[in-house]
Every structure is written in structure tokens, then in C-alpha cells.
mmCIF file of C-alpha atoms in Angstrom:
data_model
loop_
_atom_site.group_PDB
_atom_site.id
_atom_site.type_symbol
_atom_site.label_atom_id
_atom_site.label_comp_id
_atom_site.label_asym_id
_atom_site.label_seq_id
_atom_site.Cartn_x
_atom_site.Cartn_y
_atom_site.Cartn_z
ATOM 1 C CA MET A 1 77.780 -106.309 -56.684
ATOM 2 C CA ARG A 2 76.125 -104.079 -54.082
ATOM 3 C CA THR A 3 74.965 -101.672 -56.842
ATOM 4 C CA ALA A 4 73.487 -104.556 -58.831
ATOM 5 C CA LEU A 5 71.489 -105.723 -55.822
ATOM 6 C CA LEU A 6 70.147 -102.260 -55.054
ATOM 7 C CA ALA A 7 69.052 -101.510 -58.609
ATOM 8 C CA PRO A 8 65.820 -103.610 -58.535
ATOM 9 C CA LEU A 9 64.836 -102.026 -55.209
ATOM 10 C CA ALA A 10 65.391 -98.545 -56.609
ATOM 11 C CA LEU A 11 63.279 -99.409 -59.606
ATOM 12 C CA LEU A 12 60.430 -100.537 -57.354
ATOM 13 C CA LEU A 13 60.608 -97.343 -55.318
ATOM 14 C CA VAL A 14 60.540 -95.181 -58.424
ATOM 15 C CA SER A 15 57.670 -97.073 -60.017
ATOM 16 C CA GLY A 16 55.573 -97.258 -56.825
ATOM 17 C CA PRO A 17 53.404 -94.151 -57.343
ATOM 18 C CA ALA A 18 52.441 -95.300 -60.832
ATOM 19 C CA LEU A 19 50.777 -98.322 -59.231
ATOM 20 C CA ALA A 20 48.443 -96.231 -57.072
ATOM 21 C CA ALA A 21 44.744 -97.020 -57.256
ATOM 22 C CA THR A 22 42.799 -95.042 -59.847
ATOM 23 C CA ALA A 23 39.077 -94.277 -60.107
ATOM 24 C CA TYR A 24 37.227 -93.759 -63.389
ATOM 25 C CA VAL A 25 33.973 -91.776 -63.282
ATOM 26 C CA SER A 26 31.485 -91.519 -66.159
ATOM 27 C CA ASN A 27 30.130 -87.998 -66.768
ATOM 28 C CA GLU A 28 26.762 -88.152 -68.556
ATOM 29 C CA LYS A 29 26.643 -84.549 -69.785
ATOM 30 C CA ASP A 30 30.290 -84.173 -70.790
ATOM 31 C CA ASN A 31 30.645 -87.452 -72.723
ATOM 32 C CA ASN A 32 33.862 -88.216 -70.919
ATOM 33 C CA LEU A 33 35.465 -89.956 -67.960
ATOM 34 C CA SER A 34 37.161 -88.253 -65.033
ATOM 35 C CA VAL A 35 40.312 -89.994 -63.781
ATOM 36 C CA ILE A 36 40.943 -89.720 -60.024
ATOM 37 C CA ASP A 37 44.276 -90.496 -58.365
ATOM 38 C CA LEU A 38 43.277 -92.117 -55.066
ATOM 39 C CA ASP A 39 46.584 -91.296 -53.375
ATOM 40 C CA ARG A 40 46.133 -87.593 -54.076
ATOM 41 C CA LEU A 41 42.328 -87.741 -53.992
ATOM 42 C CA GLU A 42 42.015 -85.418 -56.960
ATOM 43 C CA THR A 43 41.025 -85.514 -60.610
ATOM 44 C CA VAL A 44 44.138 -85.811 -62.749
ATOM 45 C CA ALA A 45 42.752 -86.326 -66.278
ATOM 46 C CA THR A 46 39.666 -86.544 -68.466
ATOM 47 C CA ILE A 47 39.118 -88.950 -71.362
ATOM 48 C CA ASP A 48 36.591 -88.411 -74.139
ATOM 49 C CA VAL A 49 34.270 -91.355 -74.784
ATOM 50 C CA GLY A 50 30.886 -91.973 -76.452
ATOM 51 C CA MET A 51 27.666 -90.107 -75.844
ATOM 52 C CA ARG A 52 26.083 -90.198 -72.373
ATOM 53 C CA PRO A 53 28.379 -92.694 -70.640
ATOM 54 C CA ARG A 54 26.779 -94.386 -67.644
ATOM 55 C CA GLY A 55 27.538 -97.957 -66.561
ATOM 56 C CA LEU A 56 31.193 -98.975 -66.131
ATOM 57 C CA ALA A 57 32.763 -102.400 -65.585
ATOM 58 C CA LEU A 58 36.290 -103.807 -65.424
ATOM 59 C CA SER A 59 37.714 -106.992 -66.899
ATOM 60 C CA ALA A 60 38.968 -109.585 -64.421
ATOM 61 C CA ASP A 61 42.578 -108.467 -64.875
ATOM 62 C CA ASN A 62 41.648 -104.757 -64.604
ATOM 63 C CA ARG A 63 43.218 -104.060 -67.993
ATOM 64 C CA LEU A 64 40.008 -103.319 -69.896
ATOM 65 C CA LEU A 65 37.247 -100.872 -69.012
ATOM 66 C CA TYR A 66 33.771 -101.446 -70.470
ATOM 67 C CA ILE A 67 31.708 -98.284 -70.928
ATOM 68 C CA CYS A 68 27.962 -98.050 -71.600
ATOM 69 C CA ALA A 69 27.782 -95.193 -74.118
ATOM 70 C CA SER A 70 24.001 -95.034 -73.904
ATOM 71 C CA ASP A 71 23.214 -92.442 -76.576
ATOM 72 C CA SER A 72 25.784 -93.974 -78.939
ATOM 73 C CA ASP A 73 24.012 -97.352 -78.619
ATOM 74 C CA THR A 74 27.253 -99.173 -77.985
ATOM 75 C CA VAL A 75 29.530 -100.604 -75.317
ATOM 76 C CA GLN A 76 33.015 -99.221 -75.716
ATOM 77 C CA VAL A 77 36.131 -101.093 -74.616
ATOM 78 C CA MET A 78 39.069 -99.044 -73.324
ATOM 79 C CA ASP A 79 42.611 -100.359 -72.916
ATOM 80 C CA LEU A 80 43.598 -98.755 -69.612
ATOM 81 C CA ALA A 81 47.328 -99.053 -70.326
ATOM 82 C CA ILE A 82 46.955 -96.484 -73.104
ATOM 83 C CA ARG A 83 43.542 -95.051 -72.110
ATOM 84 C CA LYS A 84 42.210 -95.436 -75.630
ATOM 85 C CA ILE A 85 39.013 -97.012 -76.985
ATOM 86 C CA ILE A 86 40.113 -100.131 -78.827
ATOM 87 C CA LYS A 87 36.751 -101.555 -79.932
ATOM 88 C CA GLN A 88 32.995 -101.128 -79.863
ATOM 89 C CA LEU A 89 30.746 -104.018 -78.879
ATOM 90 C CA PRO A 90 27.222 -104.629 -80.235
ATOM 91 C CA SER A 91 25.010 -103.746 -77.318
ATOM 92 C CA GLY A 92 21.432 -103.280 -78.434
ATOM 93 C CA ALA A 93 19.666 -99.921 -78.112
ATOM 94 C CA ASP A 94 20.290 -97.575 -75.166
ATOM 95 C CA PRO A 95 22.575 -99.667 -72.948
ATOM 96 C CA GLU A 96 22.484 -98.348 -69.402
ATOM 97 C CA GLN A 97 23.880 -100.893 -66.966
ATOM 98 C CA PHE A 98 25.662 -104.172 -67.525
ATOM 99 C CA ALA A 99 27.465 -106.929 -65.656
ATOM 100 C CA LEU A 100 30.363 -109.140 -66.653
ATOM 101 C CA HIS A 101 30.080 -112.872 -66.001
ATOM 102 C CA PRO A 102 32.834 -114.379 -63.794
ATOM 103 C CA ASN A 103 34.144 -116.165 -66.903
ATOM 104 C CA ASP A 104 35.282 -112.675 -68.054
ATOM 105 C CA GLN A 105 33.682 -113.345 -71.451
ATOM 106 C CA TRP A 106 29.901 -112.857 -71.334
ATOM 107 C CA LEU A 107 28.585 -109.334 -70.849
ATOM 108 C CA TYR A 108 24.917 -108.966 -69.824
ATOM 109 C CA ILE A 109 23.541 -105.597 -70.961
ATOM 110 C CA SER A 110 20.182 -103.985 -70.157
ATOM 111 C CA ASN A 111 18.588 -102.237 -73.167
ATOM 112 C CA GLU A 112 16.121 -99.752 -71.740
ATOM 113 C CA ASP A 113 14.350 -98.771 -74.974
ATOM 114 C CA ASP A 114 13.856 -102.323 -76.279
ATOM 115 C CA ALA A 115 12.878 -104.204 -73.084
ATOM 116 C CA LEU A 116 15.737 -106.629 -73.693
ATOM 117 C CA VAL A 117 18.834 -108.025 -72.077
ATOM 118 C CA THR A 118 21.571 -108.483 -74.672
ATOM 119 C CA VAL A 119 24.303 -111.052 -74.022
ATOM 120 C CA VAL A 120 27.597 -110.306 -75.793
ATOM 121 C CA ASP A 121 30.728 -112.416 -76.088
ATOM 122 C CA VAL A 122 33.390 -109.761 -75.494
ATOM 123 C CA ASN A 123 36.161 -111.844 -77.096
ATOM 124 C CA LYS A 124 34.293 -112.764 -80.270
ATOM 125 C CA GLU A 125 32.521 -109.365 -80.319
ATOM 126 C CA GLU A 126 29.190 -110.977 -81.149
ATOM 127 C CA VAL A 127 25.700 -111.181 -79.679
ATOM 128 C CA LEU A 128 24.985 -114.568 -78.092
ATOM 129 C CA ALA A 129 21.373 -113.933 -77.096
ATOM 130 C CA GLN A 130 18.680 -111.329 -76.595
ATOM 131 C CA ILE A 131 16.233 -112.025 -73.773
ATOM 132 C CA ASP A 132 12.826 -110.381 -73.421
ATOM 133 C CA VAL A 133 12.338 -108.814 -69.987
ATOM 134 C CA GLY A 134 10.028 -106.182 -68.502
ATOM 135 C CA VAL A 135 9.534 -102.570 -69.551
ATOM 136 C CA GLU A 136 12.512 -100.212 -69.127
ATOM 137 C CA PRO A 137 15.192 -102.624 -67.941
ATOM 138 C CA GLU A 138 18.068 -100.981 -66.095
ATOM 139 C CA GLY A 139 19.842 -102.748 -63.226
ATOM 140 C CA MET A 140 22.034 -105.767 -64.003
ATOM 141 C CA ALA A 141 24.060 -108.150 -61.846
ATOM 142 C CA VAL A 142 25.605 -111.615 -62.219
ATOM 143 C CA SER A 143 25.936 -113.926 -59.214
ATOM 144 C CA PRO A 144 29.441 -114.754 -57.933
ATOM 145 C CA ASP A 145 29.040 -118.382 -59.062
ATOM 146 C CA GLY A 146 27.942 -117.225 -62.516
ATOM 147 C CA LYS A 147 24.647 -119.127 -62.383
ATOM 148 C CA TRP A 148 22.285 -116.142 -62.388
ATOM 149 C CA ALA A 149 22.029 -112.879 -64.263
ATOM 150 C CA VAL A 150 19.396 -110.611 -62.722
ATOM 151 C CA ASN A 151 17.837 -107.622 -64.441
ATOM 152 C CA THR A 152 15.478 -104.963 -63.045
ATOM 153 C CA SER A 153 12.613 -103.475 -65.061
ATOM 154 C CA GLU A 154 11.684 -99.979 -63.913
ATOM 155 C CA THR A 155 8.097 -99.964 -65.181
ATOM 156 C CA THR A 156 7.202 -103.638 -64.630
ATOM 157 C CA ASN A 157 8.631 -103.447 -61.081
ATOM 158 C CA MET A 158 10.268 -106.846 -61.264
ATOM 159 C CA LEU A 159 13.571 -108.631 -60.904
ATOM 160 C CA HIS A 160 14.084 -110.991 -63.835
ATOM 161 C CA TRP A 161 16.135 -114.133 -63.159
ATOM 162 C CA ILE A 162 18.092 -115.381 -66.169
ATOM 163 C CA ASP A 163 19.713 -118.825 -66.177
ATOM 164 C CA THR A 164 23.144 -118.123 -67.675
ATOM 165 C CA ALA A 165 23.606 -121.751 -68.787
ATOM 166 C CA THR A 166 20.726 -121.376 -71.244
ATOM 167 C CA ASN A 167 20.251 -117.586 -71.364
ATOM 168 C CA THR A 168 16.560 -118.021 -70.649
ATOM 169 C CA LEU A 169 14.280 -116.134 -68.257
ATOM 170 C CA VAL A 170 13.153 -118.592 -65.601
ATOM 171 C CA ASP A 171 11.607 -116.524 -62.792
ATOM 172 C CA ASN A 172 10.484 -113.055 -61.692
ATOM 173 C CA THR A 173 10.343 -111.377 -58.286
ATOM 174 C CA LEU A 174 7.922 -108.500 -57.750
ATOM 175 C CA VAL A 175 9.439 -105.542 -55.884
ATOM 176 C CA ASP A 176 8.420 -101.949 -55.196
ATOM 177 C CA GLN A 177 8.088 -99.214 -57.776
ATOM 178 C CA ARG A 178 10.954 -98.474 -60.174
ATOM 179 C CA PRO A 179 13.771 -100.875 -59.280
ATOM 180 C CA ARG A 180 17.069 -99.344 -60.366
ATOM 181 C CA HIS A 181 19.964 -101.466 -59.146
ATOM 182 C CA VAL A 182 20.779 -105.001 -57.962
ATOM 183 C CA GLU A 183 23.825 -106.208 -56.045
ATOM 184 C CA PHE A 184 24.745 -109.750 -54.938
ATOM 185 C CA SER A 185 26.370 -110.371 -51.586
ATOM 186 C CA LYS A 186 29.917 -111.727 -51.780
ATOM 187 C CA ASP A 187 28.770 -115.238 -50.815
ATOM 188 C CA GLY A 188 25.992 -115.120 -53.401
ATOM 189 C CA ASN A 189 23.264 -116.000 -50.904
ATOM 190 C CA THR A 190 21.370 -112.706 -51.060
ATOM 191 C CA LEU A 191 20.530 -110.106 -53.669
ATOM 192 C CA TRP A 192 19.885 -106.471 -52.716
ATOM 193 C CA ALA A 193 17.507 -104.545 -55.006
ATOM 194 C CA SER A 194 16.760 -100.824 -54.745
ATOM 195 C CA SER A 195 13.351 -99.406 -55.687
ATOM 196 C CA GLU A 196 13.699 -95.691 -56.401
ATOM 197 C CA ILE A 197 10.075 -94.496 -56.319
ATOM 198 C CA GLY A 198 9.012 -97.154 -53.802
ATOM 199 C CA GLY A 199 11.695 -95.818 -51.458
ATOM 200 C CA THR A 200 12.793 -99.299 -50.391
ATOM 201 C CA VAL A 201 15.539 -101.884 -50.738
ATOM 202 C CA ALA A 202 14.495 -105.536 -50.950
ATOM 203 C CA VAL A 203 16.864 -108.215 -49.662
ATOM 204 C CA VAL A 204 16.128 -111.367 -51.661
ATOM 205 C CA ASP A 205 17.050 -114.968 -50.842
ATOM 206 C CA VAL A 206 18.791 -116.263 -53.972
ATOM 207 C CA GLY A 207 17.882 -119.900 -53.311
ATOM 208 C CA THR A 208 14.143 -119.248 -53.195
ATOM 209 C CA ARG A 209 14.094 -115.913 -55.063
ATOM 210 C CA GLN A 210 11.757 -114.617 -52.356
ATOM 211 C CA ILE A 211 12.066 -111.370 -50.385
ATOM 212 C CA LEU A 212 13.599 -111.838 -46.926
ATOM 213 C CA LYS A 213 13.462 -108.225 -45.781
ATOM 214 C CA LYS A 214 12.324 -104.862 -47.081
ATOM 215 C CA LEU A 215 14.202 -101.795 -45.837
ATOM 216 C CA LYS A 216 12.700 -98.315 -45.486
ATOM 217 C CA PHE A 217 14.611 -95.102 -44.878
ATOM 218 C CA GLU A 218 13.682 -91.997 -42.896
ATOM 219 C CA ILE A 219 15.960 -88.970 -42.694
ATOM 220 C CA LYS A 220 15.167 -86.154 -40.301
ATOM 221 C CA GLY A 221 14.403 -82.973 -42.230
ATOM 222 C CA VAL A 222 14.161 -84.729 -45.621
ATOM 223 C CA HIS A 223 10.767 -85.195 -47.278
ATOM 224 C CA PRO A 224 9.983 -88.908 -47.861
ATOM 225 C CA ASP A 225 9.432 -88.272 -51.589
ATOM 226 C CA LYS A 226 13.109 -87.365 -51.922
ATOM 227 C CA VAL A 227 14.304 -90.636 -50.389
ATOM 228 C CA GLN A 228 14.928 -92.561 -53.604
ATOM 229 C CA PRO A 229 17.317 -95.542 -53.293
ATOM 230 C CA VAL A 230 19.507 -96.233 -56.312
ATOM 231 C CA GLY A 231 23.048 -97.613 -55.972
ATOM 232 C CA VAL A 232 23.914 -100.311 -53.418
ATOM 233 C CA LYS A 233 27.357 -101.547 -52.339
ATOM 234 C CA LEU A 234 28.118 -104.361 -49.892
ATOM 235 C CA THR A 235 31.401 -104.838 -48.062
ATOM 236 C CA ALA A 236 33.178 -108.107 -48.813
ATOM 237 C CA ASP A 237 33.196 -109.058 -45.123
ATOM 238 C CA GLY A 238 29.395 -108.914 -45.013
ATOM 239 C CA LYS A 239 29.368 -106.175 -42.374
ATOM 240 C CA TYR A 240 27.831 -103.178 -44.136
ATOM 241 C CA ALA A 241 25.486 -102.303 -46.953
ATOM 242 C CA PHE A 242 25.651 -98.755 -48.300
ATOM 243 C CA VAL A 243 22.578 -97.391 -50.096
ATOM 244 C CA ALA A 244 22.662 -94.199 -52.183
ATOM 245 C CA LEU A 245 19.425 -92.289 -51.608
ATOM 246 C CA GLY A 246 19.355 -90.087 -54.719
ATOM 247 C CA PRO A 247 17.887 -86.588 -54.228
ATOM 248 C CA ALA A 248 17.860 -87.102 -50.457
ATOM 249 C CA ASN A 249 21.621 -86.369 -50.783
ATOM 250 C CA HIS A 250 22.486 -89.037 -48.217
ATOM 251 C CA ILE A 251 23.928 -92.542 -48.136
ATOM 252 C CA ALA A 252 22.344 -94.980 -45.695
ATOM 253 C CA VAL A 253 24.655 -97.253 -43.720
ATOM 254 C CA VAL A 254 22.970 -100.597 -43.021
ATOM 255 C CA ASP A 255 24.063 -103.508 -40.851
ATOM 256 C CA ALA A 256 24.060 -106.228 -43.512
ATOM 257 C CA ASN A 257 23.268 -108.944 -40.952
ATOM 258 C CA THR A 258 20.530 -107.363 -38.836
ATOM 259 C CA TYR A 259 19.261 -104.988 -41.582
ATOM 260 C CA GLU A 260 19.266 -102.128 -39.077
ATOM 261 C CA VAL A 261 19.940 -98.657 -40.524
ATOM 262 C CA LEU A 262 22.945 -97.438 -38.537
ATOM 263 C CA ASP A 263 23.484 -93.961 -39.931
ATOM 264 C CA TYR A 264 22.872 -91.521 -42.786
ATOM 265 C CA LEU A 265 25.868 -89.769 -44.342
ATOM 266 C CA LEU A 266 25.384 -86.395 -46.008
ATOM 267 C CA VAL A 267 27.026 -86.317 -49.455
ATOM 268 C CA GLY A 268 26.592 -84.246 -52.640
ATOM 269 C CA ARG A 269 23.426 -83.586 -54.594
ATOM 270 C CA ARG A 270 21.654 -86.498 -56.306
ATOM 271 C CA VAL A 271 23.927 -89.348 -55.261
ATOM 272 C CA TRP A 272 23.896 -92.186 -57.821
ATOM 273 C CA HIS A 273 26.411 -95.017 -57.579
ATOM 274 C CA MET A 274 29.327 -96.119 -55.415
ATOM 275 C CA THR A 275 32.419 -98.282 -55.342
ATOM 276 C CA PHE A 276 35.226 -99.170 -52.932
ATOM 277 C CA ASN A 277 38.965 -98.722 -53.281
ATOM 278 C CA PRO A 278 40.898 -102.041 -53.363
ATOM 279 C CA ASP A 279 41.166 -102.567 -49.587
ATOM 280 C CA GLU A 280 37.645 -101.185 -48.945
ATOM 281 C CA SER A 281 38.943 -98.487 -46.633
ATOM 282 C CA LEU A 282 37.281 -95.844 -48.824
ATOM 283 C CA LEU A 283 33.895 -95.655 -50.511
ATOM 284 C CA LEU A 284 33.470 -93.323 -53.495
ATOM 285 C CA ALA A 285 30.017 -91.970 -54.384
ATOM 286 C CA THR A 286 29.031 -90.071 -57.533
ATOM 287 C CA ASN A 287 26.811 -87.018 -57.058
ATOM 288 C CA GLY A 288 25.050 -86.198 -60.315
ATOM 289 C CA VAL A 289 23.713 -82.690 -59.742
ATOM 290 C CA SER A 290 26.652 -81.284 -57.766
ATOM 291 C CA GLY A 291 29.184 -82.791 -60.182
ATOM 292 C CA ASP A 292 31.483 -84.278 -57.595
ATOM 293 C CA VAL A 293 32.526 -87.512 -55.899
ATOM 294 C CA SER A 294 32.209 -87.930 -52.134
ATOM 295 C CA VAL A 295 34.941 -89.908 -50.348
ATOM 296 C CA ILE A 296 33.828 -91.875 -47.280
ATOM 297 C CA ASP A 297 36.115 -93.418 -44.666
ATOM 298 C CA VAL A 298 34.564 -96.878 -44.193
ATOM 299 C CA ASP A 299 36.065 -97.527 -40.750
ATOM 300 C CA ASP A 300 34.930 -94.198 -39.300
ATOM 301 C CA LEU A 301 31.772 -93.913 -41.452
ATOM 302 C CA LYS A 302 32.624 -90.284 -42.171
ATOM 303 C CA VAL A 303 32.644 -88.247 -45.383
ATOM 304 C CA THR A 304 36.186 -86.905 -45.644
ATOM 305 C CA ARG A 305 36.490 -85.281 -49.044
ATOM 306 C CA SER A 306 34.641 -84.009 -52.101
ATOM 307 C CA ILE A 307 36.387 -84.326 -55.482
ATOM 308 C CA LYS A 308 35.209 -82.215 -58.410
ATOM 309 C CA VAL A 309 34.609 -84.143 -61.637
ATOM 310 C CA GLY A 310 32.536 -83.491 -64.783
ATOM 311 C CA ARG A 311 28.847 -82.772 -65.306
ATOM 312 C CA TYR A 312 26.387 -85.369 -64.028
ATOM 313 C CA PRO A 313 28.761 -88.094 -62.810
ATOM 314 C CA TRP A 314 26.988 -91.469 -62.832
ATOM 315 C CA GLY A 315 29.137 -94.624 -62.708
ATOM 316 C CA VAL A 316 32.438 -95.271 -60.967
ATOM 317 C CA VAL A 317 34.999 -98.093 -60.869
ATOM 318 C CA VAL A 318 38.442 -98.418 -59.260
ATOM 319 C CA THR A 319 41.534 -100.184 -60.578
ATOM 320 C CA PRO A 320 44.197 -101.356 -58.116
#
């Protein structure tokens, strides 16, 4: 009887390490993903995928990984249980970033070469709509309530607001030069938009679609031309915003309530995008030119580790 009771506990203890959080990093130049064990903080595997992988997104249950294979003109779907590509979705030309609707079914994809946003039903594997936007669309985000899909156009310098109920473009917000990324706050009240060449991040009121605040960044010893905001990540508690500053090789730490820049963290070369581990104790940042991932302790706001990955890491996601 005692042995029978202990058996399930033993099984849990044995299987525990297999449940550790895992990061997947897209490597543009190697056409593969690096797999990072977040307990060991090291790369443990690589997986071949399509050509020039960039944007990554997870299904709601974390079982499927969507991969923008930009030069293959497709979105690949990987089953993470077996780490194999199980299907290819119609994506339009040159998909770069995308965002999955909260319904876990509609994928909004920016098509840089065609000035379009393509909407794909991931279950039916069919295109639902193609929406004309500005020139060179890149950034893509869907609001937490699923009402809005927002796209950035690098050359038109606008945020394009798409009503997801009708898949129609209903408004535009002018921002600074070359907007690259958009990120909704957890409550959905604000949208943060980085402008790479403009050197700013605009905080936009979602209700009015007007700019509330524009953030500028100054790093001692770094020429202003190198301060090029790209990725943005917001903590779920609304405390911090982290802004990747590209060739400035720093991440800005911003008080998400007062919009004050609190610190600049030195990371690898040409920092692109970021994500948190499940409890948001760590922030991972991809560094394109140095080919590594910086690990940041969120409580201490310190860079604690650099993890070598492939060539030109771009996107990153974490599964629990």
C-alpha cells in the first residue's frame, strides 16, 4: 500500500525537469531555431525550419509554434511535442511579424513586400482577408480583448487600426520614422509603438487612438543615430516597459506609469526582440550581430548571462 502511494510522487519527481521552461529563438542566417533550457540557461538543440525565420508566436495551449519563414513566403506550424513542422499556412509574400487573435484561430500577418495584412484561419488553413495598409508593413499586435489588430508601416510611418470584427482598416495614427513594433499593455488601454529611425517610442491611448506620450532615449557615450528602438515588452503588473535599442546595444528600462527612463542595460550587439519566462523573473533579449541571447534579472534589473545561439537571432518565445 505504501509503495502504491509513493509511486505517483516518484513519477512527478522524475518527470519534473522535462517540464522546465524552454525558449525558442529564430536565427535568420541559419534557417533554424535554437532551443534554450531555461533551468540550465544554455542552448540544448537546434531545429531546421524555413528560410529566414523571424517572427514567432505560440498557440494558447503552448503546443504549437508559428514561425514566419520570410524568404519561404509561408508561416510554418511546429508541433512542439515532437518538434516537427506539421503544416504550412498561406501567408502572403514576405511575412515578417504576426499576431494571434485571443480566439486562437485568426492569425494577422504583415506582408512587407505587398503592403498587406493577411488574415489566416489557422484551423481551416485558409485566407480570410487581405487588408491594404501602408508601405513596408512590419509590426503586428492584437489587443487583449481581440477588438483591434494594429499594424505598423515602416515607410508610411503609421499605425493602422484594423477592426477584427470586419477585418477593415478604420483608422491610422501617425508616428515617427520607421515604426517597427507594437505592443499592447496587459489591460489593453495603451499601445506602445517603437520608431527605429525616429528614435522614439509612442505610447498611444487605445480609446482615442491618439498619442499620450513620446519617449526619447539618450545613452552616455552612444551616438544618437545608433539609438534605434525596435522590440518592446511590458510586464504584466504594469510596472516596467523594456525597449530594445538596436545598434545602441542597450535595453531601456522605463517606468510604465510615469514614462521615466530608469536605466539602460548593456546587452549584445544589435538587440532585436525580447520575451519573459513564465513568472517574468527573467527577460530574454536576442542580439542579432553578436549571435547570442542576453538574460536579464527583472527584479534586480541586471544582465546575468549571455547564451550563444545561431547567426542573427531575431525572434524569441518561451513555453512553460
